[in-house]
Tab-separated table of C-alpha atoms in Angstrom:
chain	number	residue	atom	x	y	z
A	1	MET	CA	3.595	-38.608	-1.433
A	2	THR	CA	6.415	-36.071	-1.377
A	3	THR	CA	8.862	-37.492	-3.837
A	4	SER	CA	7.958	-35.057	-6.684
A	5	LEU	CA	7.753	-32.019	-4.400
A	6	ARG	CA	9.979	-29.253	-5.732
A	7	GLU	CA	12.634	-27.968	-3.366
A	8	ASP	CA	11.727	-24.367	-4.206
A	9	ARG	CA	8.046	-24.970	-3.341
A	10	ARG	CA	8.224	-26.661	0.046
A	11	CYS	CA	7.120	-23.695	2.117
A	12	VAL	CA	4.027	-21.705	1.003
A	13	GLY	CA	2.136	-18.887	2.636
A	14	VAL	CA	-1.602	-18.839	2.034
A	15	PHE	CA	-2.894	-15.300	2.591
A	16	TYR	CA	-6.651	-14.535	3.039
A	17	HIS	CA	-8.669	-11.333	3.350
A	18	ARG	CA	-10.051	-11.408	6.957
A	19	ARG	CA	-13.143	-9.517	6.089
A	20	VAL	CA	-14.087	-12.052	3.342
A	21	GLU	CA	-15.302	-15.200	5.004
A	22	ALA	CA	-15.251	-17.202	1.785
A	23	SER	CA	-11.552	-16.185	1.369
A	24	ARG	CA	-10.587	-17.561	4.787
A	25	ALA	CA	-12.590	-20.743	4.240
A	26	LEU	CA	-10.885	-21.438	0.940
A	27	ALA	CA	-7.490	-20.580	2.451
A	28	GLU	CA	-7.948	-23.126	5.216
A	29	ALA	CA	-8.871	-25.712	2.567
A	30	LEU	CA	-5.860	-24.909	0.529
A	31	VAL	CA	-3.518	-25.155	3.572
A	32	ALA	CA	-4.912	-28.626	4.245
A	33	ALA	CA	-4.585	-29.814	0.608
A	34	LEU	CA	-0.964	-28.393	0.337
A	35	ALA	CA	-0.026	-29.996	3.702
A	36	GLN	CA	-1.421	-33.361	2.469
A	37	ARG	CA	0.918	-33.170	-0.460
A	38	GLY	CA	3.941	-32.741	1.832
A	39	ALA	CA	4.338	-28.937	1.851
A	40	GLU	CA	4.706	-26.626	4.880
A	41	ALA	CA	1.661	-24.406	4.433
A	42	ARG	CA	1.051	-21.368	6.591
A	43	LEU	CA	-2.363	-19.648	6.981
A	44	LEU	CA	-1.792	-15.931	7.121
A	45	SER	CA	-3.906	-12.829	7.069
A	46	ALA	CA	-2.894	-10.499	4.214
A	47	TRP	CA	-4.031	-7.448	6.237
A	48	GLU	CA	-2.259	-8.223	9.481
A	49	ALA	CA	-0.146	-5.395	10.820
A	50	ARG	CA	3.209	-5.499	9.074
A	51	GLU	CA	5.323	-5.778	12.195
A	52	LEU	CA	3.376	-8.919	13.080
A	53	LEU	CA	3.278	-10.381	9.583
A	54	GLU	CA	6.848	-9.914	8.512
A	55	PRO	CA	8.478	-12.403	10.958
A	56	ARG	CA	6.203	-15.069	9.645
A	57	LEU	CA	7.394	-14.656	6.060
A	58	THR	CA	10.867	-16.098	6.815
A	59	GLY	CA	11.560	-19.192	4.754
A	60	LEU	CA	8.607	-18.818	2.373
A	61	ASN	CA	9.259	-20.161	-1.136
A	62	TRP	CA	6.039	-18.876	-2.701
A	63	ALA	CA	2.629	-17.507	-1.730
A	64	VAL	CA	-1.038	-17.762	-2.634
A	65	VAL	CA	-3.048	-14.576	-2.162
A	66	LEU	CA	-6.826	-14.755	-1.915
A	67	GLY	CA	-8.551	-11.423	-2.432
A	68	GLY	CA	-9.137	-8.640	-4.809
A	69	ASP	CA	-6.497	-6.531	-6.560
A	70	GLY	CA	-6.047	-4.370	-3.534
A	71	THR	CA	-4.989	-7.370	-1.455
A	72	VAL	CA	-2.662	-8.631	-4.193
A	73	LEU	CA	-1.108	-5.099	-4.473
A	74	ARG	CA	-0.384	-5.031	-0.778
A	75	MET	CA	1.219	-8.473	-0.709
A	76	ALA	CA	3.121	-7.915	-3.866
A	77	GLY	CA	4.985	-5.022	-2.275
A	78	ILE	CA	5.691	-6.915	0.953
A	79	LEU	CA	6.892	-10.106	-0.817
A	80	ALA	CA	8.881	-8.456	-3.625
A	81	GLU	CA	11.926	-7.456	-1.608
A	82	ARG	CA	12.125	-11.047	-0.297
A	83	GLY	CA	11.995	-12.513	-3.857
A	84	VAL	CA	8.860	-14.498	-2.965
A	85	PRO	CA	6.627	-15.153	-6.023
A	86	LEU	CA	2.881	-15.176	-5.625
A	87	ILE	CA	-0.213	-16.380	-7.421
A	88	GLY	CA	-3.554	-14.685	-6.869
A	89	VAL	CA	-7.003	-16.184	-6.387
A	90	ASN	CA	-9.601	-13.598	-7.319
A	91	PHE	CA	-12.190	-12.551	-4.772
A	92	GLY	CA	-12.562	-9.081	-6.267
A	93	ARG	CA	-14.505	-7.600	-9.110
A	94	LEU	CA	-11.932	-7.168	-11.895
A	95	GLY	CA	-9.054	-9.281	-10.843
A	96	PHE	CA	-6.382	-8.048	-13.281
A	97	LEU	CA	-3.714	-9.344	-10.922
A	98	ALA	CA	-5.304	-12.652	-9.869
A	99	GLU	CA	-5.196	-15.475	-12.365
A	100	VAL	CA	-7.162	-18.233	-10.561
A	101	SER	CA	-10.882	-18.317	-9.806
A	102	PRO	CA	-12.025	-19.545	-6.401
A	103	GLU	CA	-13.854	-22.436	-8.029
A	104	ASP	CA	-10.642	-23.702	-9.597
A	105	ALA	CA	-8.200	-23.026	-6.766
A	106	LEU	CA	-8.332	-26.376	-4.975
A	107	ALA	CA	-7.623	-28.199	-8.306
A	108	VAL	CA	-4.929	-26.019	-9.761
A	109	ILE	CA	-2.962	-24.493	-6.829
A	110	PRO	CA	-1.433	-27.735	-5.626
A	111	ILE	CA	-0.095	-28.375	-9.098
A	112	LEU	CA	2.536	-25.715	-8.456
A	113	LEU	CA	4.123	-28.092	-5.786
A	114	ASP	CA	5.308	-30.232	-8.656
A	115	GLU	CA	5.256	-28.127	-11.763
A	116	PRO	CA	7.418	-25.069	-12.434
A	117	GLY	CA	4.721	-22.854	-13.787
A	118	ARG	CA	5.916	-19.592	-15.235
A	119	ALA	CA	7.483	-16.704	-13.364
A	120	GLU	CA	6.491	-13.271	-14.516
A	121	ASP	CA	8.271	-10.191	-13.291
A	122	ARG	CA	6.412	-6.900	-12.930
A	123	LEU	CA	8.186	-3.526	-12.623
A	124	MET	CA	7.548	-1.692	-9.334
A	125	LEU	CA	8.069	1.866	-8.208
A	126	ARG	CA	9.816	3.429	-5.267
A	127	ALA	CA	8.898	6.887	-3.952
A	128	GLY	CA	10.898	8.937	-1.437
A	129	SER	CA	11.896	12.460	-0.576
A	130	ALA	CA	14.617	14.513	1.044
A	131	THR	CA	11.744	15.834	3.301
A	132	VAL	CA	10.085	13.516	5.738
A	133	LEU	CA	6.523	12.776	4.469
A	134	GLU	CA	4.188	11.989	7.354
A	135	PRO	CA	1.276	9.535	6.845
A	136	ILE	CA	-2.254	10.726	6.847
A	137	LEU	CA	-4.226	7.498	6.689
A	138	HIS	CA	-3.894	3.961	7.951
A	139	ASP	CA	-3.062	1.023	5.726
A	140	GLY	CA	-5.343	-1.809	6.889
A	141	ASP	CA	-4.478	-2.195	10.578
A	142	ASP	CA	-1.074	-0.675	10.116
A	143	VAL	CA	0.125	2.709	11.324
A	144	VAL	CA	1.823	3.740	8.070
A	145	ARG	CA	5.434	4.679	8.562
A	146	ALA	CA	6.741	8.067	7.409
A	147	ILE	CA	8.949	8.019	4.346
A	148	GLY	CA	11.784	10.323	3.177
A	149	GLY	CA	14.473	12.043	5.149
A	150	PRO	CA	17.800	13.954	4.819
A	151	ALA	CA	19.950	13.091	1.823
A	152	ARG	CA	17.238	10.632	0.660
A	153	GLN	CA	18.514	8.122	3.157
A	154	GLY	CA	15.079	7.656	4.798
A	155	ALA	CA	12.474	4.961	4.147
A	156	VAL	CA	10.843	4.681	0.740
A	157	ALA	CA	7.374	3.480	-0.314
A	158	ILE	CA	6.976	0.775	-2.913
A	159	ALA	CA	4.163	0.576	-5.427
A	160	LEU	CA	3.086	-2.036	-8.055
A	161	ASN	CA	0.465	0.091	-9.905
A	162	ASP	CA	1.160	3.770	-9.398
A	163	VAL	CA	2.160	6.852	-7.287
A	164	PHE	CA	-0.095	9.923	-7.295
A	165	VAL	CA	1.263	13.236	-6.324
A	166	GLY	CA	-1.200	16.126	-6.154
A	167	ARG	CA	-3.984	17.904	-4.366
A	168	GLY	CA	-5.553	16.560	-1.163
A	169	ARG	CA	-9.099	16.929	-0.104
A	170	VAL	CA	-9.525	20.518	-1.180
A	171	ALA	CA	-10.675	20.981	-4.804
A	172	HIS	CA	-7.830	23.290	-5.754
A	173	ALA	CA	-5.256	22.789	-8.458
A	174	VAL	CA	-1.558	22.548	-7.573
A	175	ARG	CA	1.469	23.800	-9.486
A	176	ILE	CA	3.624	20.861	-10.641
A	177	GLU	CA	7.227	20.971	-11.735
A	178	VAL	CA	8.698	17.831	-13.313
A	179	ALA	CA	12.323	17.074	-13.848
A	180	VAL	CA	13.690	13.865	-15.398
A	181	ASP	CA	17.234	12.733	-14.684
A	182	GLY	CA	18.020	16.070	-13.179
A	183	ARG	CA	16.784	18.117	-16.114
A	184	PRO	CA	13.633	20.244	-16.032
A	185	LEU	CA	10.885	18.728	-18.263
A	186	ILE	CA	7.622	20.553	-17.833
A	187	GLN	CA	5.527	22.736	-15.562
A	188	PHE	CA	1.750	22.900	-15.353
A	189	SER	CA	-1.226	23.162	-12.993
A	190	ALA	CA	-3.434	20.114	-12.335
A	191	ASP	CA	-5.202	18.112	-9.714
A	192	GLY	CA	-2.028	15.944	-9.736
A	193	LEU	CA	0.441	13.808	-11.613
A	194	LEU	CA	0.264	10.017	-11.755
A	195	VAL	CA	3.388	7.916	-12.320
A	196	ALA	CA	2.326	4.360	-13.286
A	197	THR	CA	3.984	1.112	-14.221
A	198	PRO	CA	2.823	-0.948	-17.121
A	199	THR	CA	0.875	-3.067	-14.618
A	200	GLY	CA	-0.799	0.100	-13.378
A	201	SER	CA	-1.694	1.292	-16.917
A	202	THR	CA	-5.023	-0.493	-16.638
A	203	ALA	CA	-5.896	1.100	-13.241
A	204	TYR	CA	-6.121	4.759	-12.136
A	205	SER	CA	-3.861	5.778	-15.130
A	206	LEU	CA	-6.399	4.470	-17.650
A	207	SER	CA	-9.246	6.350	-15.983
A	208	ALA	CA	-7.118	9.475	-16.158
A	209	GLY	CA	-6.675	9.138	-19.922
A	210	GLY	CA	-3.432	7.238	-20.033
A	211	PRO	CA	-2.585	4.487	-22.518
A	212	VAL	CA	-2.760	0.789	-21.964
A	213	VAL	CA	0.688	-0.753	-21.883
A	214	THR	CA	1.613	-4.420	-21.857
A	215	PRO	CA	2.933	-5.533	-18.477
A	216	GLY	CA	6.245	-6.770	-19.972
A	217	MET	CA	7.361	-3.334	-21.149
A	218	ARG	CA	10.035	-1.585	-19.221
A	219	ALA	CA	8.526	1.952	-19.041
A	220	LEU	CA	7.164	4.579	-16.673
A	221	LEU	CA	3.939	6.484	-17.562
A	222	LEU	CA	3.427	10.067	-16.487
A	223	THR	CA	-0.238	11.056	-16.731
A	224	PRO	CA	-1.486	14.499	-15.607
A	225	VAL	CA	-4.804	14.372	-13.677
A	226	VAL	CA	-7.166	17.178	-14.875
A	227	PRO	CA	-4.344	19.338	-16.227
A	228	HIS	CA	-4.493	23.039	-17.017
A	229	PRO	CA	-3.911	23.697	-19.821
A	230	ALA	CA	-5.772	20.620	-21.112
A	231	PRO	CA	-3.263	19.778	-23.898
A	232	VAL	CA	-0.785	18.285	-21.370
A	233	ARG	CA	-0.729	14.584	-22.205
A	234	THR	CA	0.750	11.317	-20.968
A	235	MET	CA	4.526	10.898	-21.364
A	236	VAL	CA	6.136	7.482	-21.585
A	237	LEU	CA	9.651	7.294	-20.273
A	238	PRO	CA	12.279	4.422	-20.017
A	239	ASP	CA	12.290	2.635	-16.748
A	240	CYS	CA	15.785	3.889	-15.954
A	241	SER	CA	14.415	7.382	-15.605
A	242	VAL	CA	14.614	9.293	-12.282
A	243	ILE	CA	11.528	11.575	-11.867
A	244	ASP	CA	11.447	14.443	-9.469
A	245	ILE	CA	8.039	16.028	-8.881
A	246	THR	CA	7.861	19.324	-6.969
A	247	LEU	CA	4.489	20.615	-5.693
A	248	ARG	CA	3.552	24.197	-4.973
A	249	SER	CA	0.146	24.871	-3.360
A	250	ASP	CA	-1.455	26.851	-0.545
A	251	GLU	CA	-3.539	23.816	0.235
A	252	GLU	CA	-2.838	20.276	1.485
A	253	SER	CA	-1.133	18.047	-0.989
A	254	VAL	CA	-0.588	14.292	-0.918
A	255	CYS	CA	1.473	11.465	-2.190
A	256	SER	CA	-0.571	8.259	-2.631
A	257	ILE	CA	0.928	4.823	-3.022
A	258	ASP	CA	-1.274	2.340	-4.973
A	259	GLY	CA	-4.228	4.175	-3.501
A	260	GLN	CA	-3.588	2.483	-0.131
A	261	ARG	CA	-0.971	4.633	1.698
A	262	HIS	CA	-1.166	8.342	1.749
A	263	TYR	CA	1.360	10.980	2.860
A	264	MET	CA	1.328	14.771	3.402
A	265	VAL	CA	3.455	16.738	0.993
A	266	PRO	CA	4.298	20.292	2.128
A	267	SER	CA	4.458	22.954	-0.513
A	268	GLY	CA	7.809	23.131	-2.238
A	269	THR	CA	8.578	19.447	-1.461
A	270	THR	CA	10.096	17.214	-4.157
A	271	VAL	CA	9.054	13.616	-4.411
A	272	ARG	CA	11.400	11.320	-6.227
A	273	ILE	CA	9.996	8.292	-8.111
A	274	GLU	CA	12.028	5.643	-9.931
A	275	ALA	CA	12.004	1.917	-10.637
A	276	ALA	CA	12.272	-0.199	-7.571
A	277	GLU	CA	15.234	-2.534	-7.081
A	278	HIS	CA	13.113	-5.617	-6.835
A	279	PRO	CA	10.209	-6.609	-9.180
A	280	ALA	CA	7.015	-8.229	-8.110
A	281	ARG	CA	7.091	-11.902	-9.183
A	282	PHE	CA	3.914	-13.631	-10.225
A	283	LEU	CA	3.473	-17.411	-10.764
A	284	ARG	CA	1.446	-18.354	-13.824
A	285	LEU	CA	-0.140	-21.668	-14.702
A	286	GLY	CA	-0.615	-23.269	-18.130
A	287	GLU	CA	-0.188	-21.595	-21.485
A	288	PRO	CA	0.199	-17.808	-21.392
A	289	GLU	CA	-2.901	-15.875	-22.200
A	290	THR	CA	-2.397	-12.802	-24.314
A	291	PHE	CA	-2.557	-9.571	-22.389
A	292	TYR	CA	-5.126	-8.237	-24.730
A	293	GLN	CA	-7.377	-11.311	-24.269
A	294	THR	CA	-7.259	-10.755	-20.558
A	295	LEU	CA	-7.877	-7.090	-20.951
A	296	VAL	CA	-11.022	-7.586	-23.026
A	297	GLU	CA	-12.393	-10.064	-20.540
A	298	ARG	CA	-11.771	-7.830	-17.574
A	299	ILE	CA	-13.129	-4.653	-19.298
A	300	SER	CA	-16.323	-6.484	-20.141
A	301	ARG	CA	-17.018	-6.661	-16.350
A	302	TRP	CA	-16.941	-2.794	-15.937
């Protein structure tokens, strides 16, 4: 029966983690179940090289992502600029970003073909530089593209959780200069500085001593990582802020995007971080849980 199929849900991408066999098996079962309900369901690897994956995203109305938070982070960035909402099925340990358990997926995911659910927008970050920043690691199977360029016209990197700017592999503090909206704010030495979204406040930022912020807030969190002097604390800025971070160090420094993509930052380079143009969109089912209820449940797994 297809009479009740929503027009904005006809085409769905089902993304699995290719190294998690149970993820692929469930993805195949979901594709079959969704197709039986009249949807065009595509079976896709979440960690396929981007140049191969992106052409297959054309026409998608929504997506199901099966994996841990790292897989959801990757797909959120890829899908956000296309306006494609996603719902996560948790195959990871914590699952802050994935609402559905594998045991419930076959029963609840097809409901979204007929029911509107709830769309939840999450603030994302964009990072760029007037200097070209070369990649130093691979993102899954991808060769990560350089970001930055003259007059800030080069490519930018998109993050859902956070952007870290600081020291690389050498245990040596870097000098950090921070300006906000073109005005100098603070200078200090540290292992680095983390700029996080409210979504990322429960990730690296929390481990670094930052506050927990509800995902619906429109804010940017600046958290120094092992600062010297120690009294330098987290700063919370409005999401309209433009943050320029300049690093000075005799050793290798890096810019890390969601802990997945990493770029070399030469001494004296300024990295600009601000809110991204497009938010990540998550589909939610049923009555909204309170953020704090979810937080307590997830923290109990640590």
